[in-house]
Amino acid sequence: MTKKLFRLSEHQLSQNWLAQFRSSEDRALAEQLINQIKLVSGRDFESGIESALDRLQVQCSATIAVYPVTPPNPENVIGYGPFSGGITAGDVQSRQAGRREQHGSEGRVAHIIANLQRKHLRPNGTSVIECTPTIKQLCSQGIRHIVLVDDVSGSGTRLVNYWKKVVPRYIKRLLSLKRFELWIVLYAMTPKSRLALTKALPNFPAFNHLITVLPDSSLVDHVPSGVVKLCTQYAELIHMEDAAFGYRGSACPFVFEHGCPNNLPAILWASKKNWKGLFPNRAIPSEFRPHFDSEGTDRACEALWKVNQPKLALSLLESLEGNRKLDTEQWILLTLLGLRLRGVAESYLASKLLMDNIVCSKLLELAGDMGLYDIAAKSVTAIGREYVSRFRMRYGKKERIASS
């Protein structure tokens, strides 16, 4: 892993944002909030979506039709002109008539899919990964696999609305007749979104047809209850109660380099007369961009603290200073071993650290190659236990030496 270790709260923009809070106790809670957020770089996002789609195409052994999840046009608007704005049908009026089109993250997703289509282009002009083919193209090429793609699904609203209002009835009918097969690929989602999707598509086999790069995660699982209360109190002060912990309370813990989802607490992105969000109006300040290739340190330490590994967590924090700093790979390896020693199941490791599932598996394989972890038995080896134990005892060693 080439990423650097970084605490978001130490950035000057973060310090400016923290200064808006009324007390030192509130600032401490706000620090915990932003240090638990996962920053997803454009490179990680693109490679994660590409890899997921490539693997799915190989798994299907057939051409797949891929569609970015886009919001449906506003009521009575049939399209947009580049200079005339929203176009209505006939004399039907709409509030959006003449207003400019709003562009979201779906544009970034569509660009990735279009690149994949070109990458897999056949000599006859078709591709094994087709980007938004028409129904006529689906039929003429005999494509059976329909794939919906989005960056993050927080509340599930956009995904469900796309299914209900955008996917044609013809496609739905053929899906029900098993002529087509539906897949959904997301970079990340929350448990709230999965529940909403299950209710909207009760017959969709989510257990093996819903693919996510990162494990399902909710910010609520990574912060203390005091942070939830803080977000609620300050959301009331800026009149954003409905989004106190994100749109519909979705509590998403991810911020993408291409934009901040509204599924994060409102105090992080709302811009008001008396408040400036850390990601104002959900835009990403240019000063933050170099740090999207960094890995947060507090998530690992918090996860270790919760499973009764305080000395290991403190030793990891101490290792950030001095001349013998750990690299990111060593840092995460020690964290994974520490969590496994406290009985955290392999299937929960990536979720605890908000890691890519595949990256987590590869790190465990690396630990196995180093003799620190038994892949078959799914347990830390005797050497691995000793390795963690010796590192854990580093906490306070400087003070003990100084006092002797």
XYZ file of C-alpha atoms in Angstrom:
404
model
C 0.000 0.000 0.000
C 1.448 3.357 -1.059
C -0.999 5.507 0.871
C 0.157 7.804 3.652
C -1.398 7.937 7.106
C -3.348 11.098 7.822
C -5.775 12.684 10.320
C -8.360 14.873 8.611
C -8.827 16.973 11.764
C -5.217 18.237 11.523
C -5.787 20.043 8.214
C -6.099 23.825 8.414
C -9.523 23.786 6.754
C -10.664 21.292 9.377
C -9.318 23.517 12.123
C -11.302 26.438 10.688
C -14.429 24.291 10.611
C -13.881 23.069 14.169
C -13.521 26.656 15.399
C -17.247 27.171 14.688
C -18.265 24.863 17.531
C -19.222 26.468 20.802
C -17.165 24.516 23.319
C -14.041 22.382 23.596
C -16.238 19.343 24.285
C -18.164 19.925 21.043
C -14.924 20.384 19.108
C -13.576 17.102 20.485
C -16.714 15.275 19.334
C -16.557 16.981 15.928
C -12.941 15.810 15.592
C -14.058 12.244 16.194
C -16.680 12.654 13.490
C -14.380 13.841 10.705
C -11.589 11.431 11.626
C -13.938 8.501 11.045
C -14.818 9.601 7.505
C -13.380 7.574 4.655
C -11.903 9.684 1.833
C -12.208 7.849 -1.491
C -9.834 9.045 -4.205
C -10.853 9.283 -7.841
C -8.297 6.617 -8.678
C -9.621 4.173 -6.063
C -13.206 4.819 -7.116
C -12.503 4.280 -10.800
C -10.380 1.168 -10.323
C -12.905 -0.293 -7.855
C -15.851 0.095 -10.251
C -13.826 -1.103 -13.247
C -12.576 -4.202 -11.417
C -16.057 -5.069 -10.186
C -17.525 -4.820 -13.691
C -14.630 -6.737 -15.256
C -15.066 -9.569 -12.741
C -18.816 -9.619 -13.295
C -18.396 -9.870 -17.072
C -16.001 -12.795 -16.649
C -18.403 -14.429 -14.194
C -21.305 -14.092 -16.634
C -19.162 -15.202 -19.607
C -21.335 -12.977 -21.795
C -21.915 -9.383 -22.807
C -23.285 -7.189 -20.019
C -25.364 -4.015 -20.499
C -24.358 -1.375 -17.953
C -26.418 1.682 -16.955
C -25.385 4.480 -14.567
C -28.142 5.206 -12.053
C -29.458 8.643 -13.003
C -32.290 10.586 -11.378
C -35.503 10.651 -13.443
C -36.411 13.908 -15.172
C -38.656 16.197 -13.101
C -42.390 15.838 -13.650
C -43.541 16.953 -17.139
C -39.945 17.564 -18.302
C -39.008 15.394 -21.285
C -35.434 16.601 -21.703
C -32.982 19.480 -21.447
C -31.611 21.887 -24.026
C -28.051 23.095 -23.448
C -29.215 26.729 -23.529
C -32.992 26.565 -23.158
C -33.088 24.421 -20.014
C -35.909 22.004 -19.135
C -38.135 21.116 -22.100
C -41.791 20.231 -21.507
C -44.208 18.301 -23.683
C -46.698 20.601 -25.407
C -48.432 23.119 -23.167
C -47.834 21.132 -19.967
C -46.163 23.339 -17.386
C -43.476 22.370 -14.897
C -41.526 24.193 -12.224
C -38.372 22.952 -13.950
C -39.291 24.366 -17.367
C -36.398 26.514 -18.566
C -34.168 25.598 -15.631
C -30.718 24.174 -16.233
C -30.019 20.485 -15.786
C -28.397 19.384 -12.525
C -25.393 17.102 -12.960
C -24.388 14.639 -10.252
C -21.982 11.769 -9.698
C -23.754 9.711 -12.366
C -21.695 11.619 -14.946
C -18.492 10.270 -13.431
C -19.920 6.735 -13.402
C -21.040 7.035 -17.040
C -17.532 8.144 -18.046
C -15.994 5.068 -16.376
C -18.442 2.736 -18.132
C -17.845 4.396 -21.506
C -14.088 3.878 -21.068
C -14.664 0.213 -20.241
C -16.756 -0.183 -23.375
C -13.910 1.202 -25.497
C -11.397 -0.980 -23.658
C -13.317 -4.168 -24.545
C -14.334 -3.168 -28.073
C -14.566 -6.037 -30.571
C -13.560 -5.754 -34.257
C -17.258 -5.621 -35.236
C -17.813 -2.497 -33.125
C -19.635 -4.167 -30.216
C -18.195 -4.641 -26.726
C -18.468 -7.239 -23.976
C -19.338 -4.298 -21.686
C -21.953 -2.155 -23.417
C -22.675 1.305 -22.016
C -26.395 2.200 -21.965
C -27.475 0.150 -25.014
C -31.009 0.675 -26.339
C -33.668 -2.027 -26.136
C -33.132 -2.636 -29.861
C -29.407 -3.231 -29.248
C -30.162 -5.534 -26.306
C -32.344 -7.686 -28.550
C -30.092 -7.628 -31.622
C -26.981 -8.590 -29.607
C -28.809 -11.103 -27.417
C -27.688 -9.383 -24.195
C -29.259 -10.960 -21.095
C -27.428 -9.248 -18.232
C -28.630 -5.795 -17.100
C -26.287 -4.000 -14.664
C -27.153 -0.834 -12.711
C -24.138 1.114 -11.386
C -23.815 3.933 -8.846
C -21.118 5.359 -6.578
C -22.886 5.190 -3.201
C -26.405 4.360 -2.116
C -27.116 5.999 1.225
C -30.881 6.058 1.690
C -31.629 3.902 -1.356
C -33.970 6.584 -2.748
C -32.112 7.269 -6.019
C -31.671 3.578 -6.790
C -35.304 2.752 -6.023
C -36.571 5.749 -8.036
C -34.429 4.698 -10.990
C -35.938 1.217 -10.856
C -39.493 2.518 -10.551
C -39.412 5.492 -12.916
C -36.572 4.993 -15.409
C -36.223 1.255 -16.112
C -38.739 0.486 -18.915
C -41.673 -1.851 -18.271
C -40.460 -4.007 -21.165
C -37.185 -4.685 -19.312
C -39.020 -5.410 -16.049
C -41.362 -7.841 -17.809
C -38.478 -9.768 -19.373
C -36.710 -9.816 -16.007
C -39.782 -11.381 -14.416
C -39.841 -13.969 -17.239
C -36.138 -14.744 -16.575
C -35.215 -13.569 -20.079
C -32.964 -10.912 -18.500
C -30.894 -11.050 -15.341
C -30.484 -7.991 -13.097
C -27.269 -7.018 -11.297
C -26.436 -3.963 -9.176
C -22.855 -2.717 -8.701
C -22.088 -0.004 -6.127
C -18.878 1.348 -4.734
C -20.490 1.564 -1.295
C -23.869 1.425 0.443
C -25.381 1.720 3.906
C -27.526 -0.876 5.707
C -30.459 1.553 5.361
C -30.088 1.471 1.583
C -29.942 -2.324 1.491
C -33.179 -2.485 3.482
C -34.906 -0.007 1.144
C -33.752 -1.972 -1.890
C -34.988 -5.248 -0.412
C -38.444 -3.746 0.113
C -38.610 -2.197 -3.373
C -37.305 -5.311 -5.181
C -38.465 -8.244 -3.009
C -37.559 -10.841 -5.653
C -34.086 -9.463 -6.367
C -31.382 -11.942 -5.191
C -29.277 -9.327 -3.376
C -27.115 -11.966 -1.660
C -25.245 -12.695 -4.904
C -26.439 -10.092 -7.451
C -25.729 -6.960 -5.401
C -21.987 -6.220 -5.605
C -20.210 -3.560 -3.534
C -16.539 -2.603 -3.550
C -16.636 -1.582 0.111
C -18.665 -3.447 2.760
C -21.993 -2.052 3.961
C -21.199 0.668 6.499
C -23.005 3.232 8.606
C -21.352 6.191 10.322
C -23.398 5.370 13.432
C -21.320 2.214 13.897
C -18.049 4.183 13.964
C -18.799 7.120 16.279
C -19.984 7.384 19.905
C -23.544 8.440 20.732
C -22.280 11.902 21.687
C -21.395 12.575 18.041
C -24.936 11.714 16.941
C -26.308 14.150 19.535
C -23.835 16.829 18.381
C -24.936 16.501 14.744
C -28.573 16.809 15.798
C -28.010 19.887 17.969
C -26.018 21.813 15.384
C -28.326 20.780 12.531
C -31.138 22.470 14.458
C -29.039 25.636 14.806
C -28.592 25.849 11.023
C -32.174 24.698 10.295
C -31.121 21.422 8.660
C -32.912 19.037 11.025
C -34.070 16.754 8.197
C -30.452 16.001 7.278
C -28.938 15.971 10.777
C -27.307 12.617 10.118
C -27.549 12.699 6.344
C -30.450 12.576 3.901
C -33.181 10.458 5.520
C -30.759 9.602 8.322
C -28.660 7.442 6.000
C -25.410 8.172 7.899
C -22.954 7.510 5.078
C -19.264 7.506 6.155
C -17.748 8.123 2.691
C -16.647 11.281 0.863
C -15.580 10.945 -2.778
C -13.016 13.097 -4.532
C -15.673 13.932 -7.117
C -18.136 15.150 -4.466
C -19.547 14.832 -0.963
C -22.838 12.874 -0.780
C -25.760 14.501 1.016
C -25.951 11.276 3.016
C -23.354 12.673 5.436
C -24.378 14.824 8.431
C -25.516 18.284 7.326
C -22.936 20.107 9.471
C -20.256 18.705 7.155
C -21.621 20.204 3.932
C -24.303 22.802 4.641
C -23.394 26.413 3.901
C -25.479 28.977 5.749
C -25.119 32.577 6.849
C -23.874 31.424 10.247
C -22.188 28.178 9.171
C -19.622 27.000 6.622
C -19.455 23.281 5.971
C -16.184 21.410 5.708
C -17.294 20.416 2.194
C -19.353 23.536 1.352
C -22.434 22.744 -0.753
C -20.984 19.220 -1.089
C -18.032 20.449 -3.160
C -14.488 19.266 -2.444
C -12.016 22.071 -1.575
C -8.890 21.801 -3.720
C -6.736 21.862 -0.567
C -8.146 18.470 0.428
C -7.466 16.671 -2.847
C -3.877 15.531 -2.084
C -5.195 13.727 1.009
C -7.669 11.515 -0.821
C -4.746 9.153 -1.383
C -4.200 8.952 2.400
C -5.512 6.478 4.958
C -7.139 7.694 8.169
C -5.494 6.602 11.408
C -8.317 7.028 13.910
C -10.569 4.334 12.434
C -7.990 1.637 13.150
C -7.281 2.893 16.665
C -10.971 3.252 17.500
C -11.671 -0.276 16.241
C -8.849 -1.674 18.403
C -9.980 0.312 21.432
C -13.506 -1.089 21.145
C -12.228 -4.693 21.219
C -10.024 -4.123 24.279
C -6.702 -3.570 22.518
C -5.859 -0.119 24.007
C -2.086 -0.659 24.265
C -1.863 -1.759 20.637
C -3.904 1.281 19.579
C -1.672 3.647 21.585
C 1.495 1.993 20.265
C 0.214 2.526 16.724
C -0.363 6.201 17.489
C 3.152 6.510 18.948
C 4.558 4.915 15.795
C 3.423 7.950 13.807
C 6.181 9.948 15.427
C 9.958 9.574 15.416
C 12.344 8.158 12.833
C 11.067 4.564 12.817
C 7.583 5.167 11.484
C 5.466 2.293 10.250
C 4.383 2.321 6.636
C 0.658 2.033 5.892
C 0.845 -1.674 5.066
C 2.495 -2.508 8.401
C -0.009 -0.294 10.219
C -3.046 -2.059 8.702
C -1.501 -5.522 9.123
C -0.991 -4.972 12.839
C -4.540 -3.684 13.138
C -5.983 -6.716 11.338
C -4.003 -9.120 13.521
C -5.046 -7.244 16.667
C -8.714 -7.440 15.700
C -8.497 -11.156 14.888
C -6.824 -11.825 18.238
C -9.900 -10.332 19.902
C -12.256 -12.566 17.950
C -13.428 -10.171 15.209
C -14.486 -12.428 12.331
C -12.705 -12.156 8.979
C -15.988 -11.166 7.332
C -16.234 -8.060 9.568
C -12.654 -6.791 9.265
C -13.159 -4.715 6.120
C -16.319 -3.159 7.576
C -14.541 -2.208 10.812
C -11.840 -0.356 8.859
C -13.981 0.777 5.872
C -11.629 -1.101 3.577
C -12.017 -2.550 0.109
C -12.990 -6.208 0.635
C -10.408 -7.427 -1.875
C -7.603 -5.276 -0.400
C -8.409 -6.683 3.037
C -8.223 -10.253 1.717
C -4.895 -9.552 0.013
C -3.423 -8.150 3.235
C -4.463 -11.285 5.113
C -2.807 -13.353 2.365
C 0.336 -11.269 2.816
C 0.215 -11.937 6.562
C -0.076 -15.614 5.678
C 2.993 -15.439 3.430
C 4.890 -13.800 6.302
C 3.907 -16.612 8.661
C 1.842 -14.284 10.840
C -1.561 -15.680 9.899
C -2.904 -19.148 9.089
C -5.217 -18.679 6.086
C -6.701 -22.186 6.291
C -7.409 -22.062 10.028
C -8.317 -18.344 9.895
C -6.254 -17.645 12.988
C -3.182 -15.683 14.057
C -0.103 -17.917 14.305
C 2.180 -18.136 17.351
C 4.705 -15.925 15.534
C 1.931 -13.463 14.717
C 0.881 -13.328 18.381
C 4.455 -12.634 19.444
C 4.807 -9.965 16.764
C 1.688 -8.146 17.984
C 2.650 -8.607 21.644
C 6.107 -7.076 21.197
C 4.736 -4.134 19.264
C 1.983 -3.607 21.828
C 4.568 -3.347 24.614
C 6.171 -0.396 22.838
C 3.537 1.903 24.349
C 5.084 3.882 27.173
C 8.529 2.388 26.576
C 10.070 5.820 26.029
C 8.633 7.056 29.307
C 9.850 3.969 31.192
C 13.369 4.426 29.807
C 13.352 8.136 30.601
C 12.242 7.584 34.192
C 14.779 4.827 34.924
